[in-house]
XYZ file of C-alpha atoms in Angstrom:
523
model
C 80.959 43.486 39.705
C 78.240 40.860 39.295
C 75.220 42.336 37.677
C 71.999 42.315 39.581
C 70.059 39.427 38.246
C 66.973 40.140 40.105
C 66.818 43.489 38.546
C 67.343 41.912 35.089
C 64.615 39.434 35.756
C 62.341 42.114 36.804
C 63.037 44.127 33.715
C 62.592 41.121 31.553
C 59.355 40.157 33.203
C 58.110 43.663 32.899
C 58.848 43.758 29.186
C 57.264 40.303 28.707
C 54.038 41.475 30.680
C 53.952 44.647 28.588
C 54.089 42.531 25.402
C 51.330 39.942 26.400
C 49.193 42.878 27.557
C 49.765 44.962 24.344
C 47.604 45.107 21.364
C 50.313 43.269 19.339
C 49.665 40.111 21.046
C 45.842 40.266 20.224
C 46.684 40.948 16.521
C 49.044 37.942 16.388
C 46.205 35.780 18.193
C 43.673 36.760 15.704
C 46.058 35.746 12.781
C 47.321 32.398 14.240
C 44.222 30.909 15.845
C 42.040 30.795 12.693
C 44.951 29.082 10.934
C 45.158 26.427 13.509
C 41.371 25.853 13.428
C 41.456 25.658 9.596
C 44.380 23.231 9.680
C 42.602 20.935 12.082
C 39.405 20.806 10.035
C 41.320 20.354 6.701
C 43.293 17.372 8.273
C 40.040 15.800 9.629
C 37.675 16.370 6.635
C 39.961 16.668 3.622
C 40.452 12.918 3.018
C 36.789 12.232 3.257
C 35.779 14.828 0.839
C 37.832 13.363 -1.891
C 37.334 9.688 -1.303
C 35.623 8.003 -4.123
C 35.032 4.709 -2.184
C 33.170 6.434 0.746
C 30.269 4.386 1.991
C 27.567 6.935 2.406
C 24.388 6.594 4.571
C 21.468 6.355 2.177
C 18.190 7.346 3.612
C 15.089 5.386 2.168
C 12.136 7.471 3.118
C 8.446 6.720 2.615
C 5.709 9.100 3.666
C 2.151 7.803 4.405
C -0.623 10.410 4.222
C 1.125 12.913 6.366
C 2.810 10.275 8.504
C 6.321 9.266 7.805
C 8.895 6.618 8.675
C 12.514 6.182 7.532
C 15.136 3.677 7.705
C 18.871 4.231 7.309
C 20.897 1.624 5.560
C 24.637 1.776 5.010
C 25.663 0.811 1.580
C 28.241 1.581 -1.044
C 27.444 3.401 -4.273
C 27.753 0.221 -6.315
C 25.496 -1.853 -3.953
C 22.800 0.735 -3.687
C 22.637 1.887 -7.251
C 21.760 5.340 -5.816
C 23.863 8.392 -6.433
C 24.857 10.017 -3.165
C 25.291 13.816 -3.328
C 29.005 13.668 -2.410
C 29.850 11.101 -5.045
C 28.013 12.751 -7.891
C 29.607 15.979 -7.001
C 32.984 14.413 -7.367
C 32.024 12.894 -10.713
C 30.767 16.245 -11.966
C 33.741 18.104 -10.615
C 31.829 20.394 -8.372
C 32.497 21.395 -4.830
C 30.371 22.331 -1.915
C 32.184 25.526 -1.112
C 33.531 25.857 2.441
C 37.248 25.141 2.155
C 37.749 26.218 -1.457
C 41.411 26.111 -1.561
C 41.715 22.620 -0.037
C 38.836 21.170 -2.089
C 40.421 22.548 -5.316
C 43.537 20.493 -4.511
C 41.509 17.481 -3.617
C 39.455 17.680 -6.825
C 42.609 17.937 -8.960
C 43.884 14.839 -7.353
C 40.509 13.180 -7.720
C 40.417 14.101 -11.485
C 43.842 12.472 -11.959
C 42.491 9.245 -10.331
C 39.386 9.303 -12.456
C 41.490 9.376 -15.609
C 42.868 6.024 -14.669
C 39.704 4.491 -13.101
C 37.829 1.515 -14.444
C 35.367 2.426 -17.263
C 32.848 -0.045 -15.822
C 32.694 1.892 -12.506
C 31.893 4.987 -14.352
C 29.108 3.204 -16.217
C 27.596 1.969 -12.832
C 27.614 5.576 -11.575
C 25.949 6.837 -14.735
C 23.263 4.067 -14.490
C 22.713 5.044 -10.887
C 21.936 8.589 -11.874
C 19.505 7.296 -14.581
C 17.711 5.053 -12.044
C 17.404 7.854 -9.621
C 15.948 10.201 -12.400
C 13.411 7.501 -13.392
C 12.073 7.445 -9.800
C 11.839 11.179 -9.647
C 9.871 11.128 -12.887
C 7.476 8.457 -11.420
C 6.924 10.374 -8.160
C 6.408 13.694 -10.126
C 3.619 12.043 -12.218
C 1.903 10.982 -8.889
C 2.150 14.499 -7.497
C 0.293 15.775 -10.535
C -2.282 12.863 -10.227
C -2.913 13.777 -6.450
C -3.413 17.419 -7.386
C -5.848 16.584 -10.251
C -7.949 14.324 -8.015
C -8.059 16.861 -5.119
C -9.334 19.436 -7.695
C -11.909 16.995 -8.885
C -13.038 16.304 -5.302
C -14.048 20.119 -5.017
C -16.909 19.333 -7.364
C -19.718 18.119 -5.134
C -22.120 17.148 -8.059
C -23.726 13.686 -7.643
C -22.743 12.933 -11.183
C -19.138 13.062 -12.729
C -18.460 15.845 -15.095
C -16.173 13.758 -17.169
C -17.116 12.156 -20.443
C -16.961 8.310 -20.562
C -18.262 5.987 -23.419
C -18.816 3.117 -21.034
C -19.993 4.489 -17.664
C -20.317 7.699 -15.906
C -20.365 7.387 -12.101
C -23.316 9.178 -10.537
C -25.541 9.171 -7.436
C -25.072 8.801 -3.775
C -23.546 5.248 -3.996
C -20.104 7.161 -4.355
C -18.468 9.345 -1.720
C -17.566 11.681 -4.567
C -18.510 10.561 -8.022
C -16.386 13.170 -9.720
C -13.269 12.526 -7.773
C -13.574 8.643 -8.227
C -14.066 9.159 -11.950
C -11.001 11.373 -12.326
C -8.967 8.966 -10.257
C -10.131 6.054 -12.328
C -9.266 7.688 -15.574
C -5.834 8.614 -14.285
C -5.257 5.008 -13.153
C -6.060 3.752 -16.629
C -3.521 6.255 -18.092
C -0.627 6.111 -15.555
C -0.768 3.038 -13.427
C 1.886 0.405 -14.142
C 2.300 -2.950 -12.177
C 5.391 -5.075 -12.318
C 4.742 -8.842 -11.507
C 7.725 -10.642 -10.096
C 8.548 -13.675 -12.269
C 10.229 -15.540 -9.529
C 8.459 -18.618 -8.107
C 6.906 -21.601 -9.531
C 3.263 -22.770 -9.789
C 1.089 -23.921 -8.122
C 1.993 -21.797 -4.951
C 3.109 -18.926 -7.166
C 1.555 -17.332 -10.274
C -1.622 -19.606 -9.779
C -4.750 -19.680 -7.552
C -8.167 -21.098 -7.278
C -10.873 -19.875 -9.486
C -13.845 -22.147 -8.417
C -14.303 -21.750 -4.804
C -14.962 -19.338 -2.002
C -11.442 -18.124 -2.592
C -12.042 -17.420 -6.271
C -11.266 -13.643 -5.996
C -7.680 -14.423 -5.112
C -7.287 -16.866 -7.935
C -8.937 -14.815 -10.613
C -6.939 -11.765 -9.732
C -3.675 -13.662 -10.053
C -4.647 -15.151 -13.345
C -5.664 -11.763 -14.712
C -2.309 -10.315 -13.766
C -0.477 -13.249 -15.370
C -2.390 -13.429 -18.713
C -3.508 -9.777 -19.302
C -1.276 -6.887 -20.307
C -3.620 -4.454 -18.731
C -1.641 -2.272 -16.198
C 1.253 -4.723 -16.335
C 4.796 -3.576 -17.381
C 7.737 -5.821 -18.155
C 10.163 -2.857 -17.132
C 10.316 -2.715 -13.262
C 11.715 0.790 -13.584
C 8.566 2.059 -15.029
C 6.317 0.373 -12.385
C 4.403 2.210 -9.694
C 3.845 -0.906 -7.668
C 5.236 -4.482 -7.469
C 3.042 -7.500 -7.168
C 4.019 -10.451 -4.965
C 2.289 -13.300 -6.865
C 1.987 -15.905 -4.195
C -1.194 -17.566 -3.252
C -1.822 -18.191 0.463
C -4.691 -20.560 -0.561
C -2.255 -22.844 -2.695
C 0.281 -22.625 0.122
C -2.215 -23.891 2.631
C -3.126 -26.720 0.233
C 0.341 -27.786 -0.488
C 2.330 -26.858 2.820
C -0.291 -27.193 5.540
C -0.553 -30.423 7.517
C -4.189 -31.038 8.450
C -4.568 -31.113 12.202
C -1.458 -29.114 12.852
C -1.725 -25.985 14.896
C 1.032 -23.939 13.212
C 1.516 -22.551 9.726
C 5.290 -21.971 9.951
C 5.961 -23.558 6.595
C 3.673 -21.006 4.907
C 5.423 -18.121 6.688
C 8.933 -19.544 5.759
C 7.997 -19.703 2.064
C 6.895 -15.958 2.161
C 10.093 -15.063 3.926
C 12.263 -16.950 1.348
C 10.456 -15.253 -1.435
C 10.899 -11.748 -0.119
C 14.629 -12.667 0.490
C 15.022 -13.689 -3.161
C 13.377 -10.624 -4.736
C 14.899 -8.211 -2.282
C 18.504 -9.557 -3.189
C 17.864 -9.711 -6.913
C 16.146 -6.286 -7.303
C 16.522 -3.034 -5.476
C 12.810 -2.014 -5.273
C 11.879 -3.827 -1.982
C 14.865 -2.399 -0.066
C 14.301 1.063 -1.685
C 10.761 1.442 -0.033
C 10.974 -1.328 2.679
C 8.036 -2.892 0.798
C 5.764 0.148 0.758
C 5.244 0.062 -2.920
C 4.679 -3.778 -3.041
C 1.334 -5.517 -2.638
C 0.056 -8.953 -1.871
C -3.511 -10.311 -2.328
C -5.238 -12.962 -0.328
C -8.787 -14.217 0.258
C -7.800 -16.904 2.716
C -8.504 -16.397 6.513
C -4.849 -16.882 7.075
C -3.668 -14.257 4.739
C -3.071 -11.582 7.450
C -1.406 -14.049 9.771
C 0.932 -15.251 6.918
C 1.877 -11.720 6.031
C 3.096 -11.035 9.573
C 5.906 -13.476 8.905
C 7.699 -10.486 7.237
C 7.386 -7.581 9.501
C 7.791 -4.972 6.672
C 5.208 -6.856 4.573
C 2.697 -6.690 7.546
C 3.513 -3.057 8.498
C 4.389 -1.308 5.201
C 3.147 -3.174 2.149
C -0.233 -2.872 0.585
C -2.179 -5.981 1.699
C -5.354 -6.565 -0.275
C -7.368 -8.878 1.904
C -10.904 -10.392 2.174
C -10.373 -10.755 5.930
C -10.164 -6.977 6.414
C -10.334 -6.981 10.238
C -9.069 -3.724 11.879
C -8.716 -5.588 15.265
C -6.161 -7.948 13.610
C -3.963 -5.351 12.106
C -5.839 -4.349 8.945
C -5.008 -0.667 8.331
C -7.401 1.097 5.882
C -4.788 3.782 5.115
C -2.407 1.263 3.403
C -4.458 -1.982 3.147
C -7.356 -2.642 0.767
C -10.524 -4.776 1.492
C -11.162 -7.406 -1.165
C -14.703 -8.765 -1.770
C -15.081 -12.470 -1.103
C -16.952 -14.133 -4.045
C -17.993 -17.748 -3.978
C -17.886 -18.993 -7.631
C -18.509 -22.723 -7.464
C -18.442 -23.124 -11.289
C -16.083 -20.237 -11.864
C -18.836 -18.414 -13.839
C -21.198 -15.683 -12.830
C -23.830 -16.689 -15.417
C -27.184 -17.035 -13.770
C -26.027 -15.316 -10.530
C -26.758 -11.785 -11.459
C -30.330 -10.221 -11.164
C -33.606 -10.855 -9.373
C -37.314 -9.918 -9.166
C -38.631 -6.622 -8.500
C -39.256 -5.358 -4.945
C -43.013 -6.066 -5.221
C -42.273 -9.867 -5.648
C -40.074 -10.027 -2.518
C -42.188 -11.442 0.222
C -39.534 -12.115 2.923
C -38.279 -9.185 5.025
C -34.782 -10.679 5.917
C -33.070 -13.933 5.207
C -29.915 -15.835 6.313
C -28.718 -19.454 5.939
C -25.241 -20.566 6.965
C -23.197 -22.774 9.243
C -22.850 -21.960 12.896
C -19.258 -20.693 13.270
C -18.352 -17.638 15.159
C -20.089 -15.984 18.101
C -22.060 -13.536 15.887
C -23.901 -16.313 14.056
C -24.680 -18.044 17.346
C -26.365 -14.845 18.526
C -28.251 -14.494 15.279
C -29.598 -17.972 15.440
C -30.365 -17.832 19.107
C -32.481 -14.808 18.581
C -34.152 -15.573 15.223
C -34.060 -19.103 14.229
C -37.710 -20.491 13.962
C -38.844 -17.350 15.717
C -40.481 -15.063 12.975
C -41.660 -15.661 9.434
C -40.499 -12.212 8.451
C -36.956 -12.864 9.626
C -36.101 -16.340 8.344
C -32.720 -17.631 9.733
C -31.436 -21.110 9.056
C -28.170 -23.082 9.974
C -29.136 -25.521 7.306
C -31.961 -24.981 4.581
C -34.577 -27.808 4.034
C -33.742 -30.091 1.129
C -36.489 -28.743 -1.133
C -35.426 -25.057 -0.642
C -32.984 -23.260 -2.947
C -30.537 -20.881 -1.428
C -30.359 -18.689 -4.561
C -34.209 -18.600 -4.668
C -34.464 -17.416 -0.999
C -31.957 -14.649 -1.783
C -34.261 -13.471 -4.542
C -37.444 -13.665 -2.530
C -35.972 -11.384 0.301
C -35.808 -7.558 0.550
C -32.810 -7.664 2.948
C -30.105 -10.392 3.206
C -28.317 -10.783 6.533
C -24.531 -10.922 6.214
C -23.160 -11.854 9.550
C -19.449 -12.538 10.077
C -18.256 -16.093 10.856
C -15.007 -16.968 12.410
C -13.581 -14.159 10.277
C -15.087 -10.843 9.376
C -15.600 -11.368 5.502
C -18.550 -13.264 4.018
C -19.331 -14.149 0.605
C -22.965 -13.296 1.340
C -22.363 -9.603 0.936
C -21.631 -10.129 -2.834
C -24.387 -12.919 -3.101
C -26.937 -10.283 -1.906
C -25.687 -7.646 -4.315
C -25.818 -10.156 -7.272
C -29.411 -11.013 -6.249
C -30.425 -7.374 -5.835
C -31.088 -7.969 -2.201
C -30.043 -5.135 0.168
C -27.198 -6.451 2.233
C -27.299 -6.148 5.991
C -23.804 -6.207 7.320
C -23.497 -7.582 11.023
C -19.902 -7.662 12.201
C -17.207 -6.149 14.386
C -14.167 -4.329 12.986
C -15.003 -5.061 9.311
C -14.071 -2.633 6.514
C -16.269 -3.270 3.479
C -14.749 -3.475 0.027
C -13.978 -0.270 -1.856
C -15.301 1.779 1.023
C -12.871 4.657 0.217
C -14.907 5.146 -3.004
C -18.366 3.635 -2.252
C -20.851 4.990 0.279
C -22.100 1.763 1.836
C -24.712 3.668 3.827
C -26.460 4.433 0.598
C -27.072 0.841 -0.504
C -26.780 -1.324 2.632
C -27.789 -1.480 6.236
C -25.038 -1.921 8.959
C -26.169 -3.302 12.205
C -24.097 -3.554 15.500
C -23.776 -7.036 17.012
C -25.393 -5.767 20.228
C -28.506 -4.853 18.118
C -29.064 -8.301 16.672
C -32.267 -8.779 18.837
C -33.589 -5.448 17.145
C -33.116 -6.548 13.587
C -36.848 -6.638 12.642
C -37.350 -3.339 14.458
C -34.577 -1.719 12.516
C -35.650 -3.162 9.085
C -39.267 -2.350 9.392
C -38.237 1.176 10.449
C -37.035 1.647 6.907
C -39.742 3.198 4.880
C -40.931 1.640 1.642
C -39.621 4.711 -0.306
C -36.177 4.459 1.202
C -36.031 0.672 0.546
C -36.900 1.206 -3.090
C -34.011 3.710 -3.389
C -31.671 1.288 -1.834
C -32.813 -1.473 -4.008
C -32.030 0.773 -7.198
C -28.602 1.509 -5.782
C -27.687 -2.084 -5.218
C -28.482 -2.707 -8.933
C -26.325 0.180 -9.793
C -23.363 -0.937 -7.600
C -23.424 -4.482 -9.026
C -20.989 -3.652 -11.956
C -18.311 -3.031 -9.287
C -18.492 -6.554 -7.863
C -19.002 -8.584 -11.070
C -16.076 -11.028 -11.901
C -16.111 -11.005 -15.674
C -14.524 -13.684 -17.759
C -13.688 -10.859 -20.190
C -12.707 -7.883 -18.206
C -14.948 -4.915 -18.368
C -14.209 -1.487 -17.096
C -15.273 -0.605 -13.542
C -15.800 -4.364 -12.833
C -14.313 -6.073 -9.577
C -10.908 -6.524 -11.092
C -10.489 -2.894 -12.114
C -11.952 -1.866 -8.614
C -9.391 -3.985 -6.853
C -6.594 -2.447 -8.933
C -8.066 1.008 -8.136
C -7.824 0.274 -4.444
C -4.086 -0.387 -4.913
C -3.642 2.756 -7.062
C -5.280 4.963 -4.319
C -2.846 3.510 -1.668
C 0.079 4.079 -3.918
C -1.021 7.644 -4.238
C -0.871 8.003 -0.369
C 2.948 7.589 -0.384
C 5.979 9.244 -1.493
C 9.312 7.460 -2.035
C 12.793 9.029 -2.161
C 16.099 7.183 -2.515
C 17.857 9.678 -0.257
C 17.500 13.213 0.904
C 18.975 15.912 -1.239
C 21.577 18.091 0.526
C 20.211 21.382 1.637
């Protein structure tokens, strides 16, 4: 008799259903499913964990005064000279801990490979670790400096509490005398600048010292000849100086009458390309710890040929115009000083206030709308406010500065004017008339204490504004102009707190504002 297949199927299905619905199935599921998941992850991740030639993503990160930007660059360990966490873990024989059994096998295999690896590769990895540690030490020193300056800023005295054999900052010409002095002393102790040696004179490592652009040339010359702040070891540097002179580039590359400066821009692009391929420092920070210096009107425009130079680097500029991209957080304003002979002899000093018979004085060529407004309103209009586009032949410009209580310093085509420093040298209270101009060293100096700033729209009110300043207040301002002179003097033999040191201090402050890291540590 043929068995009843339907009954058998029914019995089989019933038994099957009872098994799938039983607790045994769930126990088996709990055992098998984790094994499957683990196997998939081991297969997917295992080779990458052990690979010594993995090209990691390195994150160069720079932080600006609470703001940050970052850029990712893919590079191998050897190319970057920076030790990624995964590679250093392999070299040290450590593991990160999730799949311990699998990693132990991988690390044993890796150790066998390392026994037969090239010794030079190990040396490069070791050197990479050393470089990383040096950067960390540099940044740690800056952290301590920032903390020390913040502590000093809590002291609101008008006089610094620090001892100094040469000069103790005091008085309202400073935003905070104690904080400035502490910062200056720390700069002298810690600040190191590396000057790139690439490039040939006259466009590199050279500059004019006897013209309206003398500030640019004298700074470059001081950085070349002096060992002050300079280091020969780029690993010890806090900043890197790009020693090109825009003035000299204009002289040798610009075609008179042409309406483009592409040749100057290309030279700067080529220079950045050279130093960024030869050294790791530009790429490490995207230029944020590099600085350029220019007193030429085309300095800002020339820097725009390299976007990172324009946006990230510290640009020390005479033409400190915020409407043209000057950023006081990272850029520094440079005083424009017209040294026709290259010397300051005979330019410093002036008669007492009682011997100054002219209320306000200006003489200069007509370029720029502000000067047109000034002359339209005041030329040949008032003996108290003497404004000239050209002085009479028998009248000395310097003597007029010394006869005046206030010296008008209007912007020309560009915002900067050498008349600001000329006024300070002559002990004449400077009157700044400009749009979007950031005065030199204004993060340290309180310009309201020793100068007058007049809006362009108030040019017709110049006499009203100046006569509204009491004699007592004018005498205070005159004394403060004499005090602030030391910070603008271009000495042949450098003196502490002079214009060179103040310029370096401006760069130092901006370096304090950033923090550079090679890559983010694993959490």
